[in-house]
């Protein structure tokens, strides 16, 4: 394939990655923004979303669409409830102290991952996409006869991948509407701004925290349900989304939803594009070092003024 | 006979965004004096002394201590030169014992010899009346006792200049009387800069008083002069 | 001799005697535990004494391990100089990490260390032809010789591990009672106050990072030489979490705590692996329970209740 078509393909792949990453990172960003909690188990909630999606889609049977739609609703809900319960039972008792919470979520990471290994098993399982038409993409070249279009071999995407992008946009807009326009969003923003004052105004902060933690995890699970027809569900699949979400949230500025979305698109796209042309390992090395350097040289700007 | 100037500032300013917390302050403190720094809340007193000891950097101006320009010097070096600061909001090592707290203040000058450290610390604790609590965990003490511990930690550094930021806040009347006696004794070989709201303490201790308002010095003089000063009275009544 | 010193020398003697009493399987375990305990003690210098929580300590372990391992693999060095290279690499690397990471505090510090460590892990994978990536490589028995001693022999290996452990343990006893050690604790408790007592907190924190990283690197180099295997899994995130777990369990800010924590976790894992492959489940549950109910760890509680003199 020539460079041009190759680039188009890379951009398309990047878009799909960016879409899923946006949802996952939004969840992490929301939790950090409102609760000042770094949730290391976030990637495991992503993984749980994928595994539950497999479970739901499989147990329902029938047309793939039915199973997929059921998974789309049930899996994030289930993950959200689980996460909220974990917050209520564990993190609430640590007073959401930043250091202790990090350690506890590391523990939660292992518990979730290992219980999945013990029940779901070490194998990866696919979920059948609800629809999956191949869409060939035309390319052009200049010949003696002028501009000509043709369909290069290998340059294609699927209807499902386009659906993932569209679904992520809809979900992202939903989160924005919720935060900016709803009463719940107002309560979340008030809690984020000043926990003490929110408490004084009668906002049940602990319950808001549990809700936020659950909602953040549900967003990750939603991203996972979308991705699982493309990438199989596996108990170790939470690592990459966690790392990438960290990168996105730090580059985008913690707690800033707009920054998170922009950074997710940037990182998702560049990760997709770089992985097509270069080694994915090299791309990850550069990304991790970039994050470290951003934190080192602009810590206040990105993490706010909150020493632990 | 003009005393040696231990500390002076020229044009010292600190801005927080648009807020001018301290603006263009010229200040001289002769060696051996007890100086009180007073003014209404928010006058910039704590910001001013925080710049002196290096907790916050100056936006503009110059600080000279013992003949050296210390404006850009990091805090720990200034402390090593002899500027000790006791915090307005009590700042001690919560989880350590009272004795360990004081030992940490003493060991920089004395080294780490256990016996010497303990002896010096106990002598200090005796002076502030905390010796019987030496083994107690610092955070478990009453607030007034924590203030006294702060003062002991200030003294433990054997400073040339001791900056006390509202030291008597939360002390009982009896403790305040002890405090006044202690500072008089300390002042024989140490210069003292005292931020204080309790006017009785100021009158009992200060040889001179500097009054700040809105980030600037509005008056300076002996206690009698300040007492009679109309500008000062206006600042307090109006502020 | 003080009670503290007597106690720790006693512990070393007990460990030496155990080699002759324990069955081979357990003395083999104990050799491994002692090396890992040095790793945990290094972690404790930063976390337990100075209050710096690193989530990327595996990078120091890996730098020591690969520093020594690659010297042997690529340059045919002997074991002793390779160990030296591992240590030197650890010192330089932790100095660099400290200079950068200490510009951050709190949560940012944790994530910076995590990211650096991840970069090291990925670099090991990326330079697959040199490091053999995930698979790792074996240091052949013929090379694992120091001054006529065969480090692959179980008895020699045990005493080599004990020697490293004893140096680290007694070094820690000395450190925590020294002037520097007390300043580290002061920084952990209240950095601002420590600075305003005239201590250069930045220099002390840098010292803590370098000492901590070097101890972890020494453990890594020793692990490679004593047990013969070098692999990328020693640079992965879970291996960074292990010393945190050991120290939290054993007692942060106690000298013997990291060893106690390592011992308990090692056998907890050993026992649990007989009925499940998911041995990290135990680690996860212990982490959650420790943060919720036992922040002081085992030796922290012992010190509080029965032995106030314990450093």
Short mmCIF file of N, CA and C in Angstrom, two decimals, chain C residues 61-91 137 139-140 143-146 151 217-226 230:
data_model
loop_
_atom_site.label_atom_id
_atom_site.label_comp_id
_atom_site.label_asym_id
_atom_site.label_seq_id
_atom_site.Cartn_x
_atom_site.Cartn_y
_atom_site.Cartn_z
N UNK C 61 15.35 -1.93 41.01
CA UNK C 61 15.70 -3.36 41.08
C UNK C 61 16.19 -3.83 39.72
N UNK C 62 15.44 -3.44 38.67
CA UNK C 62 15.77 -3.89 37.32
C UNK C 62 17.09 -3.29 36.84
N UNK C 63 17.34 -2.03 37.18
CA UNK C 63 18.59 -1.42 36.74
C UNK C 63 19.78 -2.15 37.36
N UNK C 64 19.67 -2.50 38.65
CA UNK C 64 20.74 -3.26 39.29
C UNK C 64 20.89 -4.63 38.65
N UNK C 65 19.75 -5.28 38.44
CA UNK C 65 19.75 -6.64 37.89
C UNK C 65 20.30 -6.66 36.47
N UNK C 66 19.81 -5.77 35.63
CA UNK C 66 20.27 -5.75 34.24
C UNK C 66 21.67 -5.16 34.14
N UNK C 67 22.00 -4.21 35.04
CA UNK C 67 23.36 -3.68 35.05
C UNK C 67 24.35 -4.81 35.22
N UNK C 68 24.09 -5.68 36.20
CA UNK C 68 24.97 -6.81 36.44
C UNK C 68 24.81 -7.86 35.34
N UNK C 69 23.55 -8.20 35.02
CA UNK C 69 23.28 -9.28 34.07
C UNK C 69 23.81 -8.98 32.68
N UNK C 70 23.60 -7.76 32.20
CA UNK C 70 24.06 -7.43 30.85
C UNK C 70 25.58 -7.33 30.78
N UNK C 71 26.22 -6.90 31.89
CA UNK C 71 27.68 -6.86 31.91
C UNK C 71 28.23 -8.26 31.66
N UNK C 72 27.55 -9.24 32.25
CA UNK C 72 28.00 -10.62 32.06
C UNK C 72 27.66 -11.11 30.66
N UNK C 73 26.41 -10.86 30.25
CA UNK C 73 25.93 -11.40 28.98
C UNK C 73 26.62 -10.78 27.78
N UNK C 74 26.81 -9.47 27.84
CA UNK C 74 27.34 -8.78 26.66
C UNK C 74 28.85 -8.60 26.71
N UNK C 75 29.42 -8.45 27.93
CA UNK C 75 30.84 -8.14 28.01
C UNK C 75 31.65 -9.21 28.71
N UNK C 76 31.01 -10.36 28.97
CA UNK C 76 31.72 -11.49 29.59
C UNK C 76 32.44 -11.11 30.87
N UNK C 77 31.81 -10.25 31.66
CA UNK C 77 32.46 -9.88 32.91
C UNK C 77 32.33 -10.99 33.94
N UNK C 78 33.19 -10.93 34.96
CA UNK C 78 33.07 -11.86 36.08
C UNK C 78 31.99 -11.35 37.03
N UNK C 79 31.56 -12.20 37.96
CA UNK C 79 30.43 -11.87 38.82
C UNK C 79 30.67 -10.64 39.68
N UNK C 80 31.85 -10.57 40.31
CA UNK C 80 32.10 -9.48 41.26
C UNK C 80 32.09 -8.11 40.58
N UNK C 81 32.87 -7.91 39.50
CA UNK C 81 32.78 -6.60 38.84
C UNK C 81 31.39 -6.31 38.26
N UNK C 82 30.69 -7.36 37.81
CA UNK C 82 29.35 -7.15 37.29
C UNK C 82 28.43 -6.63 38.38
N UNK C 83 28.58 -7.18 39.60
CA UNK C 83 27.81 -6.70 40.74
C UNK C 83 28.10 -5.22 40.98
N UNK C 84 29.41 -4.89 40.88
CA UNK C 84 29.81 -3.48 41.04
C UNK C 84 29.16 -2.58 40.01
N UNK C 85 29.12 -3.06 38.77
CA UNK C 85 28.48 -2.27 37.71
C UNK C 85 27.00 -2.06 38.03
N UNK C 86 26.36 -3.13 38.52
CA UNK C 86 24.95 -3.03 38.91
C UNK C 86 24.73 -1.93 39.95
N UNK C 87 25.63 -1.90 40.94
CA UNK C 87 25.50 -0.90 42.01
C UNK C 87 25.72 0.51 41.45
N UNK C 88 26.77 0.66 40.66
CA UNK C 88 27.08 1.99 40.11
C UNK C 88 25.92 2.47 39.24
N UNK C 89 25.40 1.55 38.42
CA UNK C 89 24.27 1.93 37.56
C UNK C 89 23.09 2.37 38.42
N UNK C 90 22.85 1.67 39.52
CA UNK C 90 21.73 2.02 40.40
C UNK C 90 21.92 3.41 41.00
N UNK C 91 23.15 3.69 41.44
CA UNK C 91 23.41 4.99 42.06
C UNK C 91 23.13 6.11 41.05
N UNK C 137 17.03 -13.87 30.36
CA UNK C 137 18.13 -14.79 30.07
C UNK C 137 18.67 -15.37 31.37
N UNK C 139 21.93 -16.46 33.74
CA UNK C 139 23.37 -16.27 33.97
C UNK C 139 23.94 -17.64 34.27
N UNK C 140 24.83 -18.13 33.43
CA UNK C 140 25.28 -19.52 33.59
C UNK C 140 26.05 -19.73 34.89
N UNK C 143 29.68 -18.63 35.51
CA UNK C 143 30.03 -17.23 35.76
C UNK C 143 29.73 -16.83 37.21
N UNK C 144 28.82 -17.57 37.83
CA UNK C 144 28.36 -17.14 39.16
C UNK C 144 29.34 -17.59 40.25
N UNK C 145 30.57 -17.12 40.14
CA UNK C 145 31.64 -17.48 41.08
C UNK C 145 32.27 -16.19 41.61
N UNK C 146 32.43 -16.12 42.93
CA UNK C 146 33.15 -14.99 43.50
C UNK C 146 34.21 -15.53 44.45
N UNK C 151 28.27 -19.34 43.77
CA UNK C 151 27.04 -18.71 44.25
C UNK C 151 25.80 -19.54 43.98
N UNK C 217 18.66 -1.67 43.86
CA UNK C 217 19.52 -2.12 42.77
C UNK C 217 20.48 -3.22 43.23
N UNK C 218 21.01 -3.06 44.45
CA UNK C 218 21.89 -4.10 44.98
C UNK C 218 21.13 -5.42 45.12
N UNK C 219 19.88 -5.32 45.59
CA UNK C 219 19.06 -6.52 45.71
C UNK C 219 18.84 -7.15 44.34
N UNK C 220 18.59 -6.29 43.34
CA UNK C 220 18.36 -6.80 41.99
C UNK C 220 19.58 -7.50 41.43
N UNK C 221 20.75 -6.86 41.58
CA UNK C 221 21.99 -7.46 41.07
C UNK C 221 22.26 -8.77 41.79
N UNK C 222 22.06 -8.77 43.12
CA UNK C 222 22.30 -9.99 43.88
C UNK C 222 21.34 -11.10 43.46
N UNK C 223 20.08 -10.72 43.24
CA UNK C 223 19.08 -11.71 42.84
C UNK C 223 19.51 -12.41 41.55
N UNK C 224 19.95 -11.59 40.58
CA UNK C 224 20.39 -12.15 39.31
C UNK C 224 21.55 -13.10 39.48
N UNK C 225 22.53 -12.69 40.31
CA UNK C 225 23.74 -13.51 40.47
C UNK C 225 23.47 -14.75 41.30
N UNK C 226 22.62 -14.62 42.32
CA UNK C 226 22.39 -15.77 43.21
C UNK C 226 21.45 -16.80 42.60
N UNK C 230 17.47 -13.47 34.89
CA UNK C 230 17.24 -12.05 34.68
C UNK C 230 16.05 -11.95 33.74
#
